[in-house]
Amino acid sequence: MTDILNKAKSIEEYIINFRRDLHEHPELSGQEFKTQEKIIKELDKLAIPYKKAGNTSIIATLKGGKNGKTIALRADFDALPVKEETDVEFKSKTLGIMHACGHDAHAAMLLGAAKILSEMKNEIPGEVRFFFQEGEETFSGAKKIIEAGGMDGVDACFGMHGMPELETGYVNIEAGYRMAGCDTIYVKFEGVSGHGSVPHKAKDTIHPACIFVTDLQGIVTKNIDAQDPIVLSVGKFVGGTKANIVAKYTEVDISMRYFNLTVREIAHEAIKRHAKAIADAYELKVDVRIEESALSLCNDEQLAVIADKSSTKVLGEGKNINLPRYMGSEDMPYYFQHAKGVYAFMGYRNEEKESIYFPHHEKFKIDEDYLKYGTALHAQFTLDFLNN
């Protein structure tokens, strides 16, 4: 059997250098034009055909020497509006923008996997698609690749994210829900303005909106099964214009995290019902608008088994560690609507290198030793799935 990890180690310097170049020149979601150019240049060297999608995304296709299934591998490559505060020699040269979520590493690992697999082209029974994706941070990039036909005919998809809960050389791959879905809910109460000295002649919205905010947690505890976690957080509350003017409008913005789609529907209906009940009680109008941000991520059971075996080949026995589900969100689940998929969390923690920070921190730093493992896992899972 081909030792994929050794192949990844043989190109480790290439992967690290490419990652560092991306880190030094980060670009925000939907604006990753230079990043796209750099990846295309490498794909041309590898003679892997590609097409552009969305604003800056790339769909590259490697056809194997034999007929078979089709697998899609995905990496994101957008950065964040964060001012970098690390001491690395390749720190961001763009003020106020930083690869603080490790997407530079994700793109470099996928490119490394493409390099390995392209050299094994004749041995591959099927087709491999490489998605280099824009705009994960805005939950927009996956949809653009899907709209461009990227998932047409795909049998399985695979992705990964670096995480600091795991030491370098360890991974988390489990079946079932692994990341939460995310919705933003906008609630606007409308009353009648008036003078603060005679509130009974007006219809105040601030007091009812306060009751609504307090009431929200009753939905979590009384309408939702405690075995299905959900988070409702009010992040914005805006009402009124002046102390002595009764507020005609009050707006409440809610972030909701969930796993179970049925729970999501129950919560949506409950929020609408409670908002209307409170509005009716105070003779107000209310508008509830729900904006879908991302779906919950659920790993396919069979693919999780294959990926676990792949991780053992790459990392060794006992390196797949259980982790709690994350309440954070990803746009990877949109691919899972079109084909079964699995998503892995790769460890980059190394305290000696200060690789300890959770994504989105200004001192975010990965242990670059993890790059070869992620590269190898991409390639190993591809071969294992296509040969299964």
PDB file of N, CA, C and O in Angstrom, residues 196-255:
ATOM      1  N   GLY A 196     -43.442  61.510  26.815  1.00  0.00           N
ATOM      2  CA  GLY A 196     -43.091  60.652  27.942  1.00  0.00           C
ATOM      3  C   GLY A 196     -43.899  60.901  29.191  1.00  0.00           C
ATOM      4  O   GLY A 196     -43.960  60.033  30.078  1.00  0.00           O
ATOM      5  N   SER A 197     -44.546  62.058  29.289  1.00  0.00           N
ATOM      6  CA  SER A 197     -45.339  62.365  30.480  1.00  0.00           C
ATOM      7  C   SER A 197     -46.718  61.732  30.450  1.00  0.00           C
ATOM      8  O   SER A 197     -47.375  61.623  31.487  1.00  0.00           O
ATOM      9  N   VAL A 198     -47.159  61.303  29.257  1.00  0.00           N
ATOM     10  CA  VAL A 198     -48.493  60.683  29.125  1.00  0.00           C
ATOM     11  C   VAL A 198     -48.396  59.397  28.303  1.00  0.00           C
ATOM     12  O   VAL A 198     -48.955  59.290  27.213  1.00  0.00           O
ATOM     13  N   PRO A 199     -47.687  58.408  28.798  1.00  0.00           N
ATOM     14  CA  PRO A 199     -47.477  57.177  28.020  1.00  0.00           C
ATOM     15  C   PRO A 199     -48.771  56.441  27.701  1.00  0.00           C
ATOM     16  O   PRO A 199     -48.811  55.677  26.735  1.00  0.00           O
ATOM     17  N   HIS A 200     -49.827  56.687  28.504  1.00  0.00           N
ATOM     18  CA  HIS A 200     -51.089  55.991  28.235  1.00  0.00           C
ATOM     19  C   HIS A 200     -51.742  56.472  26.944  1.00  0.00           C
ATOM     20  O   HIS A 200     -52.654  55.816  26.410  1.00  0.00           O
ATOM     21  N   LYS A 201     -51.290  57.624  26.444  1.00  0.00           N
ATOM     22  CA  LYS A 201     -51.836  58.130  25.186  1.00  0.00           C
ATOM     23  C   LYS A 201     -51.020  57.643  23.982  1.00  0.00           C
ATOM     24  O   LYS A 201     -51.320  57.992  22.843  1.00  0.00           O
ATOM     25  N   ALA A 202     -49.998  56.872  24.238  1.00  0.00           N
ATOM     26  CA  ALA A 202     -49.157  56.311  23.173  1.00  0.00           C
ATOM     27  C   ALA A 202     -49.123  54.793  23.303  1.00  0.00           C
ATOM     28  O   ALA A 202     -49.863  54.219  24.108  1.00  0.00           O
ATOM     29  N   LYS A 203     -48.300  54.167  22.495  1.00  0.00           N
ATOM     30  CA  LYS A 203     -48.125  52.706  22.576  1.00  0.00           C
ATOM     31  C   LYS A 203     -46.615  52.429  22.596  1.00  0.00           C
ATOM     32  O   LYS A 203     -45.962  52.343  21.558  1.00  0.00           O
ATOM     33  N   ASP A 204     -46.075  52.317  23.791  1.00  0.00           N
ATOM     34  CA  ASP A 204     -44.637  52.120  23.964  1.00  0.00           C
ATOM     35  C   ASP A 204     -44.208  50.737  23.474  1.00  0.00           C
ATOM     36  O   ASP A 204     -44.927  49.746  23.630  1.00  0.00           O
ATOM     37  N   THR A 205     -43.023  50.664  22.875  1.00  0.00           N
ATOM     38  CA  THR A 205     -42.506  49.367  22.403  1.00  0.00           C
ATOM     39  C   THR A 205     -41.329  48.847  23.228  1.00  0.00           C
ATOM     40  O   THR A 205     -41.013  47.652  23.165  1.00  0.00           O
ATOM     41  N   ILE A 206     -40.652  49.712  23.990  1.00  0.00           N
ATOM     42  CA  ILE A 206     -39.467  49.268  24.727  1.00  0.00           C
ATOM     43  C   ILE A 206     -39.843  48.286  25.842  1.00  0.00           C
ATOM     44  O   ILE A 206     -39.230  47.216  25.974  1.00  0.00           O
ATOM     45  N   HIS A 207     -40.844  48.614  26.642  1.00  0.00           N
ATOM     46  CA  HIS A 207     -41.248  47.721  27.735  1.00  0.00           C
ATOM     47  C   HIS A 207     -41.689  46.345  27.217  1.00  0.00           C
ATOM     48  O   HIS A 207     -41.191  45.309  27.702  1.00  0.00           O
ATOM     49  N   PRO A 208     -42.573  46.257  26.207  1.00  0.00           N
ATOM     50  CA  PRO A 208     -42.945  44.937  25.681  1.00  0.00           C
ATOM     51  C   PRO A 208     -41.750  44.186  25.080  1.00  0.00           C
ATOM     52  O   PRO A 208     -41.661  42.958  25.217  1.00  0.00           O
ATOM     53  N   ALA A 209     -40.840  44.929  24.429  1.00  0.00           N
ATOM     54  CA  ALA A 209     -39.669  44.262  23.844  1.00  0.00           C
ATOM     55  C   ALA A 209     -38.776  43.681  24.929  1.00  0.00           C
ATOM     56  O   ALA A 209     -38.187  42.602  24.763  1.00  0.00           O
ATOM     57  N   CYS A 210     -38.682  44.375  26.071  1.00  0.00           N
ATOM     58  CA  CYS A 210     -37.910  43.842  27.202  1.00  0.00           C
ATOM     59  C   CYS A 210     -38.545  42.550  27.721  1.00  0.00           C
ATOM     60  O   CYS A 210     -37.837  41.590  28.060  1.00  0.00           O
ATOM     61  N   ILE A 211     -39.858  42.546  27.814  1.00  0.00           N
ATOM     62  CA  ILE A 211     -40.568  41.328  28.247  1.00  0.00           C
ATOM     63  C   ILE A 211     -40.297  40.190  27.263  1.00  0.00           C
ATOM     64  O   ILE A 211     -40.050  39.043  27.666  1.00  0.00           O
ATOM     65  N   PHE A 212     -40.299  40.516  25.967  1.00  0.00           N
ATOM     66  CA  PHE A 212     -40.046  39.512  24.925  1.00  0.00           C
ATOM     67  C   PHE A 212     -38.645  38.921  25.079  1.00  0.00           C
ATOM     68  O   PHE A 212     -38.461  37.693  24.998  1.00  0.00           O
ATOM     69  N   VAL A 213     -37.639  39.757  25.319  1.00  0.00           N
ATOM     70  CA  VAL A 213     -36.266  39.282  25.470  1.00  0.00           C
ATOM     71  C   VAL A 213     -36.164  38.319  26.658  1.00  0.00           C
ATOM     72  O   VAL A 213     -35.544  37.252  26.566  1.00  0.00           O
ATOM     73  N   THR A 214     -36.774  38.688  27.769  1.00  0.00           N
ATOM     74  CA  THR A 214     -36.774  37.815  28.949  1.00  0.00           C
ATOM     75  C   THR A 214     -37.522  36.519  28.662  1.00  0.00           C
ATOM     76  O   THR A 214     -37.112  35.432  29.085  1.00  0.00           O
ATOM     77  N   ASP A 215     -38.595  36.643  27.902  1.00  0.00           N
ATOM     78  CA  ASP A 215     -39.458  35.502  27.585  1.00  0.00           C
ATOM     79  C   ASP A 215     -38.779  34.477  26.678  1.00  0.00           C
ATOM     80  O   ASP A 215     -39.136  33.293  26.689  1.00  0.00           O
ATOM     81  N   LEU A 216     -37.798  34.918  25.903  1.00  0.00           N
ATOM     82  CA  LEU A 216     -37.139  34.020  24.946  1.00  0.00           C
ATOM     83  C   LEU A 216     -36.574  32.770  25.607  1.00  0.00           C
ATOM     84  O   LEU A 216     -36.652  31.670  25.049  1.00  0.00           O
ATOM     85  N   GLN A 217     -35.985  32.938  26.782  1.00  0.00           N
ATOM     86  CA  GLN A 217     -35.372  31.773  27.438  1.00  0.00           C
ATOM     87  C   GLN A 217     -36.424  30.766  27.896  1.00  0.00           C
ATOM     88  O   GLN A 217     -36.117  29.582  28.100  1.00  0.00           O
ATOM     89  N   GLY A 218     -37.671  31.217  28.032  1.00  0.00           N
ATOM     90  CA  GLY A 218     -38.765  30.288  28.319  1.00  0.00           C
ATOM     91  C   GLY A 218     -39.017  29.353  27.156  1.00  0.00           C
ATOM     92  O   GLY A 218     -39.436  28.200  27.340  1.00  0.00           O
ATOM     93  N   ILE A 219     -38.754  29.820  25.927  1.00  0.00           N
ATOM     94  CA  ILE A 219     -38.877  28.957  24.745  1.00  0.00           C
ATOM     95  C   ILE A 219     -37.852  27.835  24.827  1.00  0.00           C
ATOM     96  O   ILE A 219     -38.158  26.666  24.577  1.00  0.00           O
ATOM     97  N   VAL A 220     -36.614  28.203  25.206  1.00  0.00           N
ATOM     98  CA  VAL A 220     -35.538  27.205  25.298  1.00  0.00           C
ATOM     99  C   VAL A 220     -35.875  26.130  26.330  1.00  0.00           C
ATOM    100  O   VAL A 220     -35.682  24.931  26.097  1.00  0.00           O
ATOM    101  N   THR A 221     -36.409  26.549  27.483  1.00  0.00           N
ATOM    102  CA  THR A 221     -36.631  25.598  28.578  1.00  0.00           C
ATOM    103  C   THR A 221     -37.982  24.891  28.517  1.00  0.00           C
ATOM    104  O   THR A 221     -38.104  23.763  29.016  1.00  0.00           O
ATOM    105  N   LYS A 222     -38.987  25.528  27.905  1.00  0.00           N
ATOM    106  CA  LYS A 222     -40.339  24.965  27.955  1.00  0.00           C
ATOM    107  C   LYS A 222     -40.850  24.404  26.627  1.00  0.00           C
ATOM    108  O   LYS A 222     -41.777  23.595  26.612  1.00  0.00           O
ATOM    109  N   ASN A 223     -40.251  24.814  25.513  1.00  0.00           N
ATOM    110  CA  ASN A 223     -40.722  24.327  24.209  1.00  0.00           C
ATOM    111  C   ASN A 223     -39.782  23.319  23.558  1.00  0.00           C
ATOM    112  O   ASN A 223     -40.169  22.600  22.641  1.00  0.00           O
ATOM    113  N   ILE A 224     -38.508  23.290  24.017  1.00  0.00           N
ATOM    114  CA  ILE A 224     -37.485  22.468  23.365  1.00  0.00           C
ATOM    115  C   ILE A 224     -37.066  21.315  24.266  1.00  0.00           C
ATOM    116  O   ILE A 224     -36.848  21.497  25.466  1.00  0.00           O
ATOM    117  N   ASP A 225     -36.960  20.134  23.675  1.00  0.00           N
ATOM    118  CA  ASP A 225     -36.468  18.959  24.390  1.00  0.00           C
ATOM    119  C   ASP A 225     -35.050  19.249  24.899  1.00  0.00           C
ATOM    120  O   ASP A 225     -34.164  19.644  24.132  1.00  0.00           O
ATOM    121  N   ALA A 226     -34.812  19.040  26.173  1.00  0.00           N
ATOM    122  CA  ALA A 226     -33.512  19.337  26.781  1.00  0.00           C
ATOM    123  C   ALA A 226     -32.385  18.496  26.190  1.00  0.00           C
ATOM    124  O   ALA A 226     -31.199  18.832  26.330  1.00  0.00           O
ATOM    125  N   GLN A 227     -32.729  17.386  25.522  1.00  0.00           N
ATOM    126  CA  GLN A 227     -31.721  16.548  24.884  1.00  0.00           C
ATOM    127  C   GLN A 227     -31.233  17.142  23.562  1.00  0.00           C
ATOM    128  O   GLN A 227     -30.257  16.657  22.986  1.00  0.00           O
ATOM    129  N   ASP A 228     -31.915  18.165  23.060  1.00  0.00           N
ATOM    130  CA  ASP A 228     -31.553  18.812  21.801  1.00  0.00           C
ATOM    131  C   ASP A 228     -31.152  20.258  22.078  1.00  0.00           C
ATOM    132  O   ASP A 228     -32.012  21.141  22.159  1.00  0.00           O
ATOM    133  N   PRO A 229     -29.862  20.519  22.242  1.00  0.00           N
ATOM    134  CA  PRO A 229     -29.423  21.866  22.634  1.00  0.00           C
ATOM    135  C   PRO A 229     -29.746  22.938  21.606  1.00  0.00           C
ATOM    136  O   PRO A 229     -29.719  22.700  20.400  1.00  0.00           O
ATOM    137  N   ILE A 230     -30.060  24.113  22.127  1.00  0.00           N
ATOM    138  CA  ILE A 230     -30.312  25.281  21.293  1.00  0.00           C
ATOM    139  C   ILE A 230     -29.869  26.507  22.076  1.00  0.00           C
ATOM    140  O   ILE A 230     -29.945  26.524  23.309  1.00  0.00           O
ATOM    141  N   VAL A 231     -29.353  27.503  21.379  1.00  0.00           N
ATOM    142  CA  VAL A 231     -28.913  28.737  22.017  1.00  0.00           C
ATOM    143  C   VAL A 231     -29.630  29.909  21.358  1.00  0.00           C
ATOM    144  O   VAL A 231     -29.612  30.034  20.131  1.00  0.00           O
ATOM    145  N   LEU A 232     -30.259  30.749  22.174  1.00  0.00           N
ATOM    146  CA  LEU A 232     -30.862  31.991  21.706  1.00  0.00           C
ATOM    147  C   LEU A 232     -30.152  33.146  22.408  1.00  0.00           C
ATOM    148  O   LEU A 232     -30.213  33.269  23.623  1.00  0.00           O
ATOM    149  N   SER A 233     -29.464  33.968  21.634  1.00  0.00           N
ATOM    150  CA  SER A 233     -28.715  35.094  22.202  1.00  0.00           C
ATOM    151  C   SER A 233     -29.163  36.400  21.552  1.00  0.00           C
ATOM    152  O   SER A 233     -29.134  36.520  20.321  1.00  0.00           O
ATOM    153  N   VAL A 234     -29.590  37.344  22.369  1.00  0.00           N
ATOM    154  CA  VAL A 234     -29.941  38.667  21.865  1.00  0.00           C
ATOM    155  C   VAL A 234     -28.666  39.503  21.814  1.00  0.00           C
ATOM    156  O   VAL A 234     -28.058  39.802  22.841  1.00  0.00           O
ATOM    157  N   GLY A 235     -28.252  39.846  20.609  1.00  0.00           N
ATOM    158  CA  GLY A 235     -27.012  40.596  20.448  1.00  0.00           C
ATOM    159  C   GLY A 235     -27.224  42.071  20.172  1.00  0.00           C
ATOM    160  O   GLY A 235     -26.282  42.863  20.246  1.00  0.00           O
ATOM    161  N   LYS A 236     -28.463  42.439  19.875  1.00  0.00           N
ATOM    162  CA  LYS A 236     -28.736  43.844  19.567  1.00  0.00           C
ATOM    163  C   LYS A 236     -30.142  44.193  20.012  1.00  0.00           C
ATOM    164  O   LYS A 236     -31.097  43.451  19.751  1.00  0.00           O
ATOM    165  N   PHE A 237     -30.278  45.349  20.694  1.00  0.00           N
ATOM    166  CA  PHE A 237     -31.576  45.836  21.168  1.00  0.00           C
ATOM    167  C   PHE A 237     -31.572  47.353  20.959  1.00  0.00           C
ATOM    168  O   PHE A 237     -30.790  48.063  21.587  1.00  0.00           O
ATOM    169  N   VAL A 238     -32.410  47.830  20.055  1.00  0.00           N
ATOM    170  CA  VAL A 238     -32.439  49.257  19.732  1.00  0.00           C
ATOM    171  C   VAL A 238     -33.872  49.762  19.787  1.00  0.00           C
ATOM    172  O   VAL A 238     -34.758  49.228  19.103  1.00  0.00           O
ATOM    173  N   GLY A 239     -34.102  50.783  20.615  1.00  0.00           N
ATOM    174  CA  GLY A 239     -35.456  51.341  20.705  1.00  0.00           C
ATOM    175  C   GLY A 239     -35.428  52.797  21.107  1.00  0.00           C
ATOM    176  O   GLY A 239     -34.622  53.211  21.938  1.00  0.00           O
ATOM    177  N   GLY A 240     -36.317  53.568  20.527  1.00  0.00           N
ATOM    178  CA  GLY A 240     -36.482  54.957  20.936  1.00  0.00           C
ATOM    179  C   GLY A 240     -35.457  55.906  20.375  1.00  0.00           C
ATOM    180  O   GLY A 240     -34.469  55.509  19.748  1.00  0.00           O
ATOM    181  N   THR A 241     -35.724  57.215  20.635  1.00  0.00           N
ATOM    182  CA  THR A 241     -34.840  58.267  20.137  1.00  0.00           C
ATOM    183  C   THR A 241     -34.441  59.268  21.218  1.00  0.00           C
ATOM    184  O   THR A 241     -33.395  59.878  21.138  1.00  0.00           O
ATOM    185  N   LYS A 242     -35.305  59.411  22.268  1.00  0.00           N
ATOM    186  CA  LYS A 242     -35.058  60.423  23.302  1.00  0.00           C
ATOM    187  C   LYS A 242     -35.812  60.037  24.567  1.00  0.00           C
ATOM    188  O   LYS A 242     -36.863  59.383  24.507  1.00  0.00           O
ATOM    189  N   ALA A 243     -35.295  60.440  25.705  1.00  0.00           N
ATOM    190  CA  ALA A 243     -35.859  60.018  26.989  1.00  0.00           C
ATOM    191  C   ALA A 243     -37.330  60.389  27.157  1.00  0.00           C
ATOM    192  O   ALA A 243     -38.097  59.624  27.750  1.00  0.00           O
ATOM    193  N   ASN A 244     -37.748  61.540  26.642  1.00  0.00           N
ATOM    194  CA  ASN A 244     -39.138  61.971  26.877  1.00  0.00           C
ATOM    195  C   ASN A 244     -40.051  61.723  25.682  1.00  0.00           C
ATOM    196  O   ASN A 244     -41.121  62.318  25.567  1.00  0.00           O
ATOM    197  N   ILE A 245     -39.624  60.829  24.779  1.00  0.00           N
ATOM    198  CA  ILE A 245     -40.474  60.435  23.650  1.00  0.00           C
ATOM    199  C   ILE A 245     -40.763  58.944  23.757  1.00  0.00           C
ATOM    200  O   ILE A 245     -39.841  58.136  23.815  1.00  0.00           O
ATOM    201  N   VAL A 246     -42.022  58.584  23.814  1.00  0.00           N
ATOM    202  CA  VAL A 246     -42.411  57.173  23.849  1.00  0.00           C
ATOM    203  C   VAL A 246     -41.951  56.506  22.545  1.00  0.00           C
ATOM    204  O   VAL A 246     -42.229  57.007  21.451  1.00  0.00           O
ATOM    205  N   ALA A 247     -41.253  55.410  22.663  1.00  0.00           N
ATOM    206  CA  ALA A 247     -40.617  54.765  21.507  1.00  0.00           C
ATOM    207  C   ALA A 247     -41.640  54.098  20.596  1.00  0.00           C
ATOM    208  O   ALA A 247     -42.317  53.155  20.999  1.00  0.00           O
ATOM    209  N   LYS A 248     -41.699  54.575  19.361  1.00  0.00           N
ATOM    210  CA  LYS A 248     -42.606  53.967  18.380  1.00  0.00           C
ATOM    211  C   LYS A 248     -42.063  52.626  17.895  1.00  0.00           C
ATOM    212  O   LYS A 248     -42.829  51.690  17.655  1.00  0.00           O
ATOM    213  N   TYR A 249     -40.745  52.525  17.749  1.00  0.00           N
ATOM    214  CA  TYR A 249     -40.128  51.297  17.235  1.00  0.00           C
ATOM    215  C   TYR A 249     -39.086  50.752  18.230  1.00  0.00           C
ATOM    216  O   TYR A 249     -38.332  51.521  18.822  1.00  0.00           O
ATOM    217  N   THR A 250     -39.050  49.450  18.375  1.00  0.00           N
ATOM    218  CA  THR A 250     -37.955  48.770  19.071  1.00  0.00           C
ATOM    219  C   THR A 250     -37.606  47.519  18.282  1.00  0.00           C
ATOM    220  O   THR A 250     -38.493  46.746  17.889  1.00  0.00           O
ATOM    221  N   GLU A 251     -36.304  47.342  18.032  1.00  0.00           N
ATOM    222  CA  GLU A 251     -35.831  46.201  17.237  1.00  0.00           C
ATOM    223  C   GLU A 251     -34.936  45.309  18.088  1.00  0.00           C
ATOM    224  O   GLU A 251     -34.088  45.795  18.836  1.00  0.00           O
ATOM    225  N   VAL A 252     -35.145  44.006  17.938  1.00  0.00           N
ATOM    226  CA  VAL A 252     -34.371  43.009  18.672  1.00  0.00           C
ATOM    227  C   VAL A 252     -33.758  42.042  17.663  1.00  0.00           C
ATOM    228  O   VAL A 252     -34.478  41.459  16.847  1.00  0.00           O
ATOM    229  N   ASP A 253     -32.431  41.886  17.691  1.00  0.00           N
ATOM    230  CA  ASP A 253     -31.742  40.948  16.801  1.00  0.00           C
ATOM    231  C   ASP A 253     -31.265  39.748  17.615  1.00  0.00           C
ATOM    232  O   ASP A 253     -30.554  39.916  18.615  1.00  0.00           O
ATOM    233  N   ILE A 254     -31.643  38.555  17.169  1.00  0.00           N
ATOM    234  CA  ILE A 254     -31.375  37.323  17.910  1.00  0.00           C
ATOM    235  C   ILE A 254     -30.492  36.384  17.071  1.00  0.00           C
ATOM    236  O   ILE A 254     -30.774  36.159  15.889  1.00  0.00           O
ATOM    237  N   SER A 255     -29.447  35.835  17.681  1.00  0.00           N
ATOM    238  CA  SER A 255     -28.669  34.776  17.050  1.00  0.00           C
ATOM    239  C   SER A 255     -29.134  33.444  17.624  1.00  0.00           C
ATOM    240  O   SER A 255     -29.207  33.279  18.840  1.00  0.00           O
TER     241      SER A 255
END
